[in-house]
Short mmCIF file of C-alpha atoms and ligand atoms in Angstrom, two decimals:
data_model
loop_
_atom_site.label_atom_id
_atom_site.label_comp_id
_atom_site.label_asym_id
_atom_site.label_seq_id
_atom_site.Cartn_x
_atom_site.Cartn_y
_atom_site.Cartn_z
CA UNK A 1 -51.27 54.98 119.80
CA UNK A 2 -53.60 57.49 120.01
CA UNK A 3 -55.46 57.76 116.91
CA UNK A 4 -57.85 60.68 115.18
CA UNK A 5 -60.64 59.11 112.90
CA UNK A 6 -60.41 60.74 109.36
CA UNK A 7 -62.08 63.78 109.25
CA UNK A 8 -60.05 64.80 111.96
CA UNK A 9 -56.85 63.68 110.78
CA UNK A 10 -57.85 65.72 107.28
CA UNK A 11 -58.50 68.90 109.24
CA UNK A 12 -55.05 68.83 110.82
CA UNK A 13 -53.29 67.83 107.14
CA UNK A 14 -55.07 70.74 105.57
CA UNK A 15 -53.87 73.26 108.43
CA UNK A 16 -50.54 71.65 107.77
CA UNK A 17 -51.02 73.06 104.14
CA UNK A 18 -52.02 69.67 102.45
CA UNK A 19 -54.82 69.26 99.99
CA UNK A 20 -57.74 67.65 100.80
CA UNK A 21 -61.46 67.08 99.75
CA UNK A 22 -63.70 70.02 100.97
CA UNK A 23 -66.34 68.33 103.01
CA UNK A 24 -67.15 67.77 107.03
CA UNK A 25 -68.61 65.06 109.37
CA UNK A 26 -72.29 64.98 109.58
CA UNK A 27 -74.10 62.76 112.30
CA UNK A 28 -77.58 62.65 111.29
CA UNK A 29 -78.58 61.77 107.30
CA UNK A 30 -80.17 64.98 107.35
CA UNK A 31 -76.90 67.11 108.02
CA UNK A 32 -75.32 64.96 105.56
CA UNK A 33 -77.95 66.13 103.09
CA UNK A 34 -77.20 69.26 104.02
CA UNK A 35 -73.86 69.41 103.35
CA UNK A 36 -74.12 67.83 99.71
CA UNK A 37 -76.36 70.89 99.54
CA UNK A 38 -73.48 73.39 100.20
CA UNK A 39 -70.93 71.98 98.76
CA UNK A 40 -73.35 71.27 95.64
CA UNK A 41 -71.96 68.88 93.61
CA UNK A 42 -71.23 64.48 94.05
CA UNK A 43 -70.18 63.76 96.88
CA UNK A 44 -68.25 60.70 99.13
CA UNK A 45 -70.42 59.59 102.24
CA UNK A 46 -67.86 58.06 104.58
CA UNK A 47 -68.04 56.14 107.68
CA UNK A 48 -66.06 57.25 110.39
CA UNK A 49 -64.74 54.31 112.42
CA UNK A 50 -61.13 53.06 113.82
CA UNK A 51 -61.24 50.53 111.16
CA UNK A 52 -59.71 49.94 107.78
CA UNK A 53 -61.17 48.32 104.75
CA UNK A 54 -64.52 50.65 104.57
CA UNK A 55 -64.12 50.86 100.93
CA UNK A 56 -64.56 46.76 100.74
CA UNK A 57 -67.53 46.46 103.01
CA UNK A 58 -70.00 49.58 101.36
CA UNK A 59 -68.62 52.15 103.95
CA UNK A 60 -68.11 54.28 101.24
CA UNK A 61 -70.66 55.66 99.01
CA UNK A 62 -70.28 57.91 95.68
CA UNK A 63 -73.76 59.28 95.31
CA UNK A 64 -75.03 62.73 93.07
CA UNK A 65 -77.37 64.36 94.76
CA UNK A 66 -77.99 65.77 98.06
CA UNK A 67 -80.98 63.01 98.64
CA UNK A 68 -78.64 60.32 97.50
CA UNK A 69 -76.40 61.77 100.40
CA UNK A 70 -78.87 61.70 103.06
CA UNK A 71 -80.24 58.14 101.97
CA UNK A 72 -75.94 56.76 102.05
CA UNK A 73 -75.83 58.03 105.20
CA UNK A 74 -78.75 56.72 106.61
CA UNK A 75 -77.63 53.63 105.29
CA UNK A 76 -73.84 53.70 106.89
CA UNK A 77 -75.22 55.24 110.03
CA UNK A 78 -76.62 52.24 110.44
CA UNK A 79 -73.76 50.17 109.92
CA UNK A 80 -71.52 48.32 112.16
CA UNK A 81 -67.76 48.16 111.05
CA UNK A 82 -65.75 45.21 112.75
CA UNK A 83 -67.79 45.63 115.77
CA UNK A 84 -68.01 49.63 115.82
CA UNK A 85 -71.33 51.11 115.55
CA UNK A 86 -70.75 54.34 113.26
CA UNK A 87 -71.58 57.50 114.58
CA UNK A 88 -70.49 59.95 112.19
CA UNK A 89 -70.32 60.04 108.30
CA UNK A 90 -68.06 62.63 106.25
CA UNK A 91 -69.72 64.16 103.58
CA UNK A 92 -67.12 65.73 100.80
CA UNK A 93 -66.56 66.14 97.46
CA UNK A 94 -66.46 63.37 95.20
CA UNK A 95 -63.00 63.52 93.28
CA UNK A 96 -62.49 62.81 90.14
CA UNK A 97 -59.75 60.59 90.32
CA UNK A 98 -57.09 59.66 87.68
CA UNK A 99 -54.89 57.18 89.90
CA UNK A 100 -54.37 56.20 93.31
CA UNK A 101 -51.18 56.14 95.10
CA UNK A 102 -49.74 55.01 98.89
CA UNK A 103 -48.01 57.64 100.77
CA UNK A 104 -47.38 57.37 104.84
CA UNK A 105 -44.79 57.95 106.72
CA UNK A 106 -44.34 55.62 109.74
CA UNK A 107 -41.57 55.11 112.60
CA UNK A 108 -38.62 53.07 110.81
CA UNK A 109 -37.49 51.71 114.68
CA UNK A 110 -34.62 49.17 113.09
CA UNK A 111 -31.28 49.51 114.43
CA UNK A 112 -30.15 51.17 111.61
CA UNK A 113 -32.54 53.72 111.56
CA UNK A 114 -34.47 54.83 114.27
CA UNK A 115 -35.81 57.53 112.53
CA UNK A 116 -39.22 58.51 110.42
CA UNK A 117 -39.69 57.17 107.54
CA UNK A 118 -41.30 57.97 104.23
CA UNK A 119 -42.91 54.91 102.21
CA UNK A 120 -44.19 56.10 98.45
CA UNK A 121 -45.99 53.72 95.89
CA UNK A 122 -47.51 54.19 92.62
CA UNK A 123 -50.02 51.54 93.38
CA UNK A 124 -52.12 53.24 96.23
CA UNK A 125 -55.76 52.35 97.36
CA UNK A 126 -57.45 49.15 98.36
CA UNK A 127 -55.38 46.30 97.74
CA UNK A 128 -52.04 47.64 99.04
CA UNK A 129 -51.53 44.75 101.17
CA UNK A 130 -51.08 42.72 97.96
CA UNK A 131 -48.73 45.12 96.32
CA UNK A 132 -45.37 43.76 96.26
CA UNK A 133 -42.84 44.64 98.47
CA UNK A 134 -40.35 46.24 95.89
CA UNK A 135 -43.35 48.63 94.34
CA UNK A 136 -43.04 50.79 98.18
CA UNK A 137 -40.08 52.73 97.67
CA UNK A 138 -38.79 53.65 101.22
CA UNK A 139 -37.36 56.48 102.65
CA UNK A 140 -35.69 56.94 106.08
CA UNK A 141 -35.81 61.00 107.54
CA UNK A 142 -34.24 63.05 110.13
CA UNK A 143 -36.99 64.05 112.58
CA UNK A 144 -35.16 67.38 112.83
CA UNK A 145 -34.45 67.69 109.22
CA UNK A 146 -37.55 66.59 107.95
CA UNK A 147 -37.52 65.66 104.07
CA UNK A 148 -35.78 67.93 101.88
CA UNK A 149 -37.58 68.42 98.65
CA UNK A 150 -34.78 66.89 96.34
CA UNK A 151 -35.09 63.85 98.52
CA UNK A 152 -38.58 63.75 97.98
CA UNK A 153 -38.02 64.14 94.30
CA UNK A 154 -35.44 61.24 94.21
CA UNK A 155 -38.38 59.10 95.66
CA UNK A 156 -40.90 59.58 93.43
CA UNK A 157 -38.52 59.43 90.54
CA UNK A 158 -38.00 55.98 91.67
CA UNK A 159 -41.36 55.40 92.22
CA UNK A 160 -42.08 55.79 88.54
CA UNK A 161 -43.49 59.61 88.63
CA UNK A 162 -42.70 61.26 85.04
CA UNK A 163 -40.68 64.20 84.89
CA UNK A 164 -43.38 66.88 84.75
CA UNK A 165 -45.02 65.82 87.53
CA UNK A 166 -42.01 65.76 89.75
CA UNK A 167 -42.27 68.78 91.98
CA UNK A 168 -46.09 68.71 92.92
CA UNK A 169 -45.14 65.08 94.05
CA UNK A 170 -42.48 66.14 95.86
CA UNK A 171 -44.20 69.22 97.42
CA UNK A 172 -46.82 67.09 98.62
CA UNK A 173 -44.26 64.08 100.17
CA UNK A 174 -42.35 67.08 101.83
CA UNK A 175 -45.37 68.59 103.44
CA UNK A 176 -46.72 64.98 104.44
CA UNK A 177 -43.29 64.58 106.53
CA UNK A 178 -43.20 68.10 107.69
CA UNK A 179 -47.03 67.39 109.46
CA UNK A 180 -45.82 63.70 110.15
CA UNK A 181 -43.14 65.52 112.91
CA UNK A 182 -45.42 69.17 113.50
CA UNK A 183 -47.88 66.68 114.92
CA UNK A 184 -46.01 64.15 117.13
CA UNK A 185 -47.58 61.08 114.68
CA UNK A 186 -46.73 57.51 115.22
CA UNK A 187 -48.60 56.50 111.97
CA UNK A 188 -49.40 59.20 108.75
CA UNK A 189 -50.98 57.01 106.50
CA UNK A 190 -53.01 58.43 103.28
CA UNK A 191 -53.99 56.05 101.54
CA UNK A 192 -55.30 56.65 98.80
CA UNK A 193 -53.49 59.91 97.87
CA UNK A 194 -54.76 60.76 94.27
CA UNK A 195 -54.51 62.27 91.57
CA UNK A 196 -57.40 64.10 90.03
CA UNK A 197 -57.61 64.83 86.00
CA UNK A 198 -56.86 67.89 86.26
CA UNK A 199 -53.70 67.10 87.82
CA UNK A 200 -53.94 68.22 91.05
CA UNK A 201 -52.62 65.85 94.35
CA UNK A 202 -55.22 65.02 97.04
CA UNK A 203 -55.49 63.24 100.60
CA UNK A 204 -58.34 61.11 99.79
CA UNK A 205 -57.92 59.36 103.55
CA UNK A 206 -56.52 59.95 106.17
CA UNK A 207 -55.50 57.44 109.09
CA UNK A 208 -53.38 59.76 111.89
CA UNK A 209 -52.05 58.24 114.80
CA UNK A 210 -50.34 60.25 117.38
CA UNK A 211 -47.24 59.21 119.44
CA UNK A 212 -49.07 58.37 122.98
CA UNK A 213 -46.27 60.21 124.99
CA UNK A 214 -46.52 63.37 122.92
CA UNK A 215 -50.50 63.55 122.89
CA UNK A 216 -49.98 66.23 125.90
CA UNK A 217 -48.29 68.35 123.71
CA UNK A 218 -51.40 68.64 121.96
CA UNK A 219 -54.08 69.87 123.63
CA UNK A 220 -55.60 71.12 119.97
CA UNK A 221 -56.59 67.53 119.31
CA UNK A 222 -58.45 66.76 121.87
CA UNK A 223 -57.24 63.41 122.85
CA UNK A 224 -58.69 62.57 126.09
CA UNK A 225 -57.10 59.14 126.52
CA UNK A 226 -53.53 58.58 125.30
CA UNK A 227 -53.64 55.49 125.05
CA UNK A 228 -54.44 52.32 122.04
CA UNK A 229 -58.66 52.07 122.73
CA UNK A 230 -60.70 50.14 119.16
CA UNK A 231 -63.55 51.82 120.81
CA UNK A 232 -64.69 54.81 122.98
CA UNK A 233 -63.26 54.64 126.34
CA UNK A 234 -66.16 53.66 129.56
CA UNK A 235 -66.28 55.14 132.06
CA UNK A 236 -63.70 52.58 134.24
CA UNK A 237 -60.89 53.39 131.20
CA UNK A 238 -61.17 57.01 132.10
CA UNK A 239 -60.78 56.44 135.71
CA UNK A 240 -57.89 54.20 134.88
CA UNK A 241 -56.28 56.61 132.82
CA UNK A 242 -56.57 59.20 135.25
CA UNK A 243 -54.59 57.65 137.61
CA UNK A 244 -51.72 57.09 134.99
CA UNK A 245 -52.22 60.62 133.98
CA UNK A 246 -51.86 62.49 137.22
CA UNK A 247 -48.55 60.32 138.41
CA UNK A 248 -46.04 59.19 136.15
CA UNK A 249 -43.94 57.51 138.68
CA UNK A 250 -44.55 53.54 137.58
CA UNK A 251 -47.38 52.20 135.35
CA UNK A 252 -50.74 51.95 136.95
CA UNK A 253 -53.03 50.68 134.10
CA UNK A 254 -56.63 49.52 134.27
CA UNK A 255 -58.86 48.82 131.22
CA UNK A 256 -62.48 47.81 130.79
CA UNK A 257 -62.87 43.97 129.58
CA UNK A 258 -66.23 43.84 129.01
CA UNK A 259 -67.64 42.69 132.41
CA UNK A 260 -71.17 43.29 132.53
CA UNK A 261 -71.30 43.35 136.48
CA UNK A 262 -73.90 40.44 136.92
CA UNK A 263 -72.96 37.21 136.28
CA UNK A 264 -70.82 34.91 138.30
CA UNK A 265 -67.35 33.86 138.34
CA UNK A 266 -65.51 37.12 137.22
CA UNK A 267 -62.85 38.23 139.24
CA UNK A 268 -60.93 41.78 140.19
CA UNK A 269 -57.61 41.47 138.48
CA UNK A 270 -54.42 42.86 139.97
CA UNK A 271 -51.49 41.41 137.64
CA UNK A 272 -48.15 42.92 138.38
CA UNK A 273 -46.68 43.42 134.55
CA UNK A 274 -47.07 41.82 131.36
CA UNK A 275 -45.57 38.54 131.27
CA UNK A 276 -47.25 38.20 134.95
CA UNK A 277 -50.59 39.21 133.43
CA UNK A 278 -50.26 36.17 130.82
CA UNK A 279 -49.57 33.55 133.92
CA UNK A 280 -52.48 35.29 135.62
CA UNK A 281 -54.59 34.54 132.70
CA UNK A 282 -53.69 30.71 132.52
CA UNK A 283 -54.71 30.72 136.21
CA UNK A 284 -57.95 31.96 136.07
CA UNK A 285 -58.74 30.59 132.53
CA UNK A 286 -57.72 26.80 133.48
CA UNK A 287 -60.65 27.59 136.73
CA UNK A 288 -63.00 29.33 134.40
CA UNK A 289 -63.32 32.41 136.33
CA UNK A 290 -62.87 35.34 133.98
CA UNK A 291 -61.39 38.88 134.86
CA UNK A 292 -63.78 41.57 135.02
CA UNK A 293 -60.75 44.29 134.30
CA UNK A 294 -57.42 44.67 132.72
CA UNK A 295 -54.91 46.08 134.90
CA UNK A 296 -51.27 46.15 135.62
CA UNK A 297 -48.83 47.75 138.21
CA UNK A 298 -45.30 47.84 137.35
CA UNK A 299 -42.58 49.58 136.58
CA UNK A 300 -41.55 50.11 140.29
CA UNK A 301 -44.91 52.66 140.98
CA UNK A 302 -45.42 53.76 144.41
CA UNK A 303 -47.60 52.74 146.90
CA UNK A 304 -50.22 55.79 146.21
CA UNK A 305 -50.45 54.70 142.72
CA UNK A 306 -51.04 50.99 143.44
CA UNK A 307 -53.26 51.61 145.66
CA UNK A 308 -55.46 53.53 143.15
CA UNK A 309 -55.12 50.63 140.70
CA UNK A 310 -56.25 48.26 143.54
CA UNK A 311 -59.22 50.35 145.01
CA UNK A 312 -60.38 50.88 141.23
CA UNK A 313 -60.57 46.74 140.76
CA UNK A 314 -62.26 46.71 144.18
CA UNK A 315 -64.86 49.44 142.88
CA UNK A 316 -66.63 46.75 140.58
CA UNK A 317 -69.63 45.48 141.64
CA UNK A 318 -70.35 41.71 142.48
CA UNK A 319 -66.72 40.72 142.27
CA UNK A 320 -66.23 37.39 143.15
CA UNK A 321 -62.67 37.85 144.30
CA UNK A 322 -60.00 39.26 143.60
CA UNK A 323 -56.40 38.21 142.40
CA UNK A 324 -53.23 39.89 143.21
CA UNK A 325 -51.09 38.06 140.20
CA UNK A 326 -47.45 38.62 141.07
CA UNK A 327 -46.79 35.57 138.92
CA UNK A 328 -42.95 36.56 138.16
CA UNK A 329 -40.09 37.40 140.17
CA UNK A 330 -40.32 41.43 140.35
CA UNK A 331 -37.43 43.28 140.70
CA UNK A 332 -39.50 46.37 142.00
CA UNK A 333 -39.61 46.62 145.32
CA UNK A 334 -42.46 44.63 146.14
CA UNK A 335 -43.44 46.55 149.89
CA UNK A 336 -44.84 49.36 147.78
CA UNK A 337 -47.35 46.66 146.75
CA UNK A 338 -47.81 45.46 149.78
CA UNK A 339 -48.49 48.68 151.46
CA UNK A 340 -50.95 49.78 149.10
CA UNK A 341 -52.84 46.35 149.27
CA UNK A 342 -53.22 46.19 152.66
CA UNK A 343 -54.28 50.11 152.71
CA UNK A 344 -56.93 48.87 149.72
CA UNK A 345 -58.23 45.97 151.15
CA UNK A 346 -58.35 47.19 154.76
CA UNK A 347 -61.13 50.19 153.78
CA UNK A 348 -62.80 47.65 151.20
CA UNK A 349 -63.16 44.33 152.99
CA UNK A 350 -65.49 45.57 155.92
CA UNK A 351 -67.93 46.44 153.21
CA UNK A 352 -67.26 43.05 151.40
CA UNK A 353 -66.76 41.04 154.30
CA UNK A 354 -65.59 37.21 153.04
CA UNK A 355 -64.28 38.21 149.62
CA UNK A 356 -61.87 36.01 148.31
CA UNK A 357 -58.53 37.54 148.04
CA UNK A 358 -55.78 35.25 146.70
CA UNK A 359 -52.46 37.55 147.03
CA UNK A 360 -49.08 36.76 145.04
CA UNK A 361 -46.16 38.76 146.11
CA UNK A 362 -42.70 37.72 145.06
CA UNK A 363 -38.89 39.25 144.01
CA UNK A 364 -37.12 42.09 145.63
CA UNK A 365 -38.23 42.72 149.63
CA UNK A 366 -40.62 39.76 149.52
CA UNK A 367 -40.11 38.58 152.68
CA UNK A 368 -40.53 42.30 154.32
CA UNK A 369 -43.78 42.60 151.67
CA UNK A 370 -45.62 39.32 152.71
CA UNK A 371 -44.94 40.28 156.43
CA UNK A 372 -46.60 43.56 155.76
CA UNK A 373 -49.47 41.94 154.22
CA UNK A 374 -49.89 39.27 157.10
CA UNK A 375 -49.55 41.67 159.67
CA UNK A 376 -51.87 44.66 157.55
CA UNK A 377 -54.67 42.24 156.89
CA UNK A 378 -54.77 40.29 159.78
CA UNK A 379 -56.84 42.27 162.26
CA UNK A 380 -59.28 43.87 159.62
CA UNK A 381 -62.98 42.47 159.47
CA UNK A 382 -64.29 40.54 157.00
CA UNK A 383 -60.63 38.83 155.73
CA UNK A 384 -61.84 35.55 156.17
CA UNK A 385 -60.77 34.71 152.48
CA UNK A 386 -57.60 36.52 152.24
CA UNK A 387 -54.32 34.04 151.21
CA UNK A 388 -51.28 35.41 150.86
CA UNK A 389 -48.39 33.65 148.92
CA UNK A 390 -44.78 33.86 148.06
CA UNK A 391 -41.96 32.94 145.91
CA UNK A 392 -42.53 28.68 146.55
CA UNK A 393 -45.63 29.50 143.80
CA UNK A 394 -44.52 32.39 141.69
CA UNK A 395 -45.01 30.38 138.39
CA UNK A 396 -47.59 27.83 139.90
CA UNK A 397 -50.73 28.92 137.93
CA UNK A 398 -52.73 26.08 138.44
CA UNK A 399 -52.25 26.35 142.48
CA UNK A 400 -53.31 29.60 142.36
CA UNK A 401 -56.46 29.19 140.35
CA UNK A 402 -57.72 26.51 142.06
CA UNK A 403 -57.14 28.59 145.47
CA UNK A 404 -59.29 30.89 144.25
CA UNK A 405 -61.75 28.96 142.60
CA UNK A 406 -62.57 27.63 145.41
CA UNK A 407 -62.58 30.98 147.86
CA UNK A 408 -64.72 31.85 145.14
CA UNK A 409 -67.73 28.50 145.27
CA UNK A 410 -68.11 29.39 148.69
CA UNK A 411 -68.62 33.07 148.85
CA UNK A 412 -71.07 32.85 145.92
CA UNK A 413 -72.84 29.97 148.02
CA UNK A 414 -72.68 32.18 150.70
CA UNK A 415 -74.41 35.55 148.38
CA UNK A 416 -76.37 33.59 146.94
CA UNK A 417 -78.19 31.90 150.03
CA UNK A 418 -78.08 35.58 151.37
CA UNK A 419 -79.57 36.85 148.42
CA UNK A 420 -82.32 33.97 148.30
CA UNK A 421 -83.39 34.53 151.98
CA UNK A 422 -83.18 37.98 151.30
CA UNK A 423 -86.28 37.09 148.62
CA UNK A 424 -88.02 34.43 151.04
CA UNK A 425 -88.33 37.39 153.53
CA UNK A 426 -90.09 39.77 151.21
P1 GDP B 1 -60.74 52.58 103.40
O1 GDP B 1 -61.14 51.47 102.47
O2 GDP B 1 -61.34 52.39 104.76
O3 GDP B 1 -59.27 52.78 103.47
O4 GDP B 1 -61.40 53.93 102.83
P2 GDP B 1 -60.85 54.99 101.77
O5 GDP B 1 -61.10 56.34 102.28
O6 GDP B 1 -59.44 54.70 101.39
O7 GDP B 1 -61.80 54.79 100.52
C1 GDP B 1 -61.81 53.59 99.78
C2 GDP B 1 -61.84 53.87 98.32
O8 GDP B 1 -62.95 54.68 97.99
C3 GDP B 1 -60.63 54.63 97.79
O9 GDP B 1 -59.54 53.79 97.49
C4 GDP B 1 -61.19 55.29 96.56
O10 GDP B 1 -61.10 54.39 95.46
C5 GDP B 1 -62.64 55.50 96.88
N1 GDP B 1 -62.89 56.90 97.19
C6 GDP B 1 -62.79 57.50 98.40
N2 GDP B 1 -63.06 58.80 98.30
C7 GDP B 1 -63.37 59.04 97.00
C8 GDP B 1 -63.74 60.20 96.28
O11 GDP B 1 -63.85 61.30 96.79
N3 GDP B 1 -63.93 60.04 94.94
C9 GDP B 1 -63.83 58.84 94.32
N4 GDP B 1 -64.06 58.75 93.03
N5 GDP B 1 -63.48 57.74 94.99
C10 GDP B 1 -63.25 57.83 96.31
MN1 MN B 2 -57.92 54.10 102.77
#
């Protein structure tokens, strides 16, 4: 899911009416500085990451004065948070809080349900995952409905709220579920909400995740990639996405992995669906070549779309081959594929004549899809590496790896001697 780091999910609660700290995001210590200035009094110096648990490793400072503010921030800025290099701090009031408390509402998808629901606990803030089960009351909501008010109450009655406190509990559970379904969320999680002594309800974080498939009925957020990314998407996830954004017809997904476009043995990977993207993995792994992308075609897509996919995994530079994985029988017809393959690999091979292509096709039209392939590819320069396979090794990982392992020794031999002659001659 789609998910806004805190200070943006906070903006969004407090247009949705919701109390939270007064504050913004600063990304230099001195704007932090300068914000403890304004809002002149303690403040909270947060690190903004897609990762929980900031509280437990000193992402989040309670400091005075302004210079305390700057020096936290310097501090966090300089921080890495499983992995993510933090960019931005908040900088916002320091609250004077009473007691801590759990409330997020989340999609209840059980049989029964299939609805939002509201969970509610007394014990909020950063041990929740030890808080026992029967301590988070839940709550199950219409979408269309949202949550009544008396229902609200009824849950924080049973939650343990005292009598007086009743309706600002329930005002603020009511307005958490009516921004849960205003904003298309997945995940509404604040945690902690608290309580302040002088009795007033805040959202002290915020962790907003917004239903991928309804991110394009937001354009206020800002989402540019609907999709699950730990990190900032490169510049190869934004291609990817684009080509799943301008077609719907099929899924046509490629994602970064990391490949850092040098070294040898990493592959262009072309898995047709999930459970063929697993088998594809065992084949490559068992060889030790590693994939230099994600990607996946399935879903019945047509031709245009997989041929997007396949010229993207062709883009990358200093492949050393490249797998078409259709380790499962497909029940999409498979000439689509085989179409867009052959249109791929006829404009890139020329330009890398020799690469390795090891190409698994199998399940509805296979027989039509391999002949387009033989026939497509077998005219066009540079396909001295191209093998094309069908249903007798549609689970047969270890075939296909070593196939392409060794495709893959001898066209590095063969770069390699070019590139080294290539030296001798300068
Ligand atoms: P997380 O650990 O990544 O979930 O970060 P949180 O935003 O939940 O912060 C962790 C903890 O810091 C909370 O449980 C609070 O105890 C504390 N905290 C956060 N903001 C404030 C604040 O404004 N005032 C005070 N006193 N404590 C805060
Ligand atoms: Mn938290």
């Amino acid at each position: 899911m789609a998910r806004l780091l805190e200070y943006q999910g906070k903006r969004w609660l407090e247009k949705a009416g919701l109390p939270v700290p007064q504050g913004r995001e600063a990304s230099t210590p001195e704007e932090a500085r300068q914000i403890a200035e304004e809002l002149g009094k303690p403040v909270a110096v947060k690190a903004q990451v897609q990762a929980g648990g900031r509280g437990k490793s000193g992402a989040v400072k309670l400091v005075d004065t302004p210079e305390e503010a700057e020096e936290a921030a310097r501090s966090i800025l300089s921080m890495e948070i499983k992995g993510l290099p933090v960019r931005v701090v908040l900088v916002e009031e320091k609250l004077d809080i009473v007691r801590e408390y759990y409330a997020t509402c989340i999609v209840n998808g059980s049989r029964e349900a299939r609805s939002p629901m509201l969970m509610f606990s007394v014990e909020g803030g950063m041990d929740i995952e030890s808080v026992p089960e029967e301590k988070i009351l839940r709550h199950n909501f219409s979408e269309r409905e949202g949550l009544p008010t008396y229902d609200a109450v009824d849950v924080a009655e049973r939650a343990g709220i005292p009598p007086e406190k009743l309706s600002t509990f329930a005002s603020f559970l009511h307005t958490l579920a009516e921004a849960y379904i205003q904003y298309d969320c997945f995940t509404l999680e604040i945690n902690p909400m608290v309580e302040t002594s002088d009795g007033k309800l805040y959202a002290a974080d915020c962790k907003m995740e917004v239903d991928n498939s309804a991110v394009f009925r937001h354009p206020e957020f800002g989402i540019e990639v609907a999709r699950d990314f730990g990190s900032e998407p490169t510049e190869l996830d934004l291609i990817g996405w684009n080509i799943e954004k301008t077609d719907l017809r099929g899924s046509g997904f490629v994602m970064n992995m990391g490949y850092d476009e040098k070294s040898e043995g990493y592959v262009g990977y072309h898995p047709i669906g999930g459970g063929s993207a697993m088998m594809g993995m065992d084949a490559l792994n068992t060889v030790g070549l590693i994939p230099a992308n994600y990607a996946d075609t399935s879903g019945n897509p047509v031709a245009s779309k997989v041929y997007r996919v396949a010229k993207v995994v062709l883009s990358q530079p200093n492949l050393d081959g490249y797998l078409l994985g259709g380790f499962m029988m497909a029940n999409q017809e498979q000439w689509h594929h085989a179409h867009a393959v052959v249109k791929a690999l006829r404009e890139e091979l020329p330009k890398k004549p020799g690469l390795p292509c090891v190409l698994l096709l199998a399940g509805n039209k296979e027989k039509e899809s391999l002949e387009i392939l033989r026939e497509g590819l077998a005219d066009v320069e540079g396909n001295s590496r191209v093998e094309i396979y069908g249903r007798e090794h549609v689970t047969d990982t270890d075939f296909i790896g070593k196939r392409l392992l060794e495709l893959a020794k001898e066209y590095r031999a063969e770069k390699n001697a070019a590139a080294g002659q290539a030296g001798a001659g300068q």
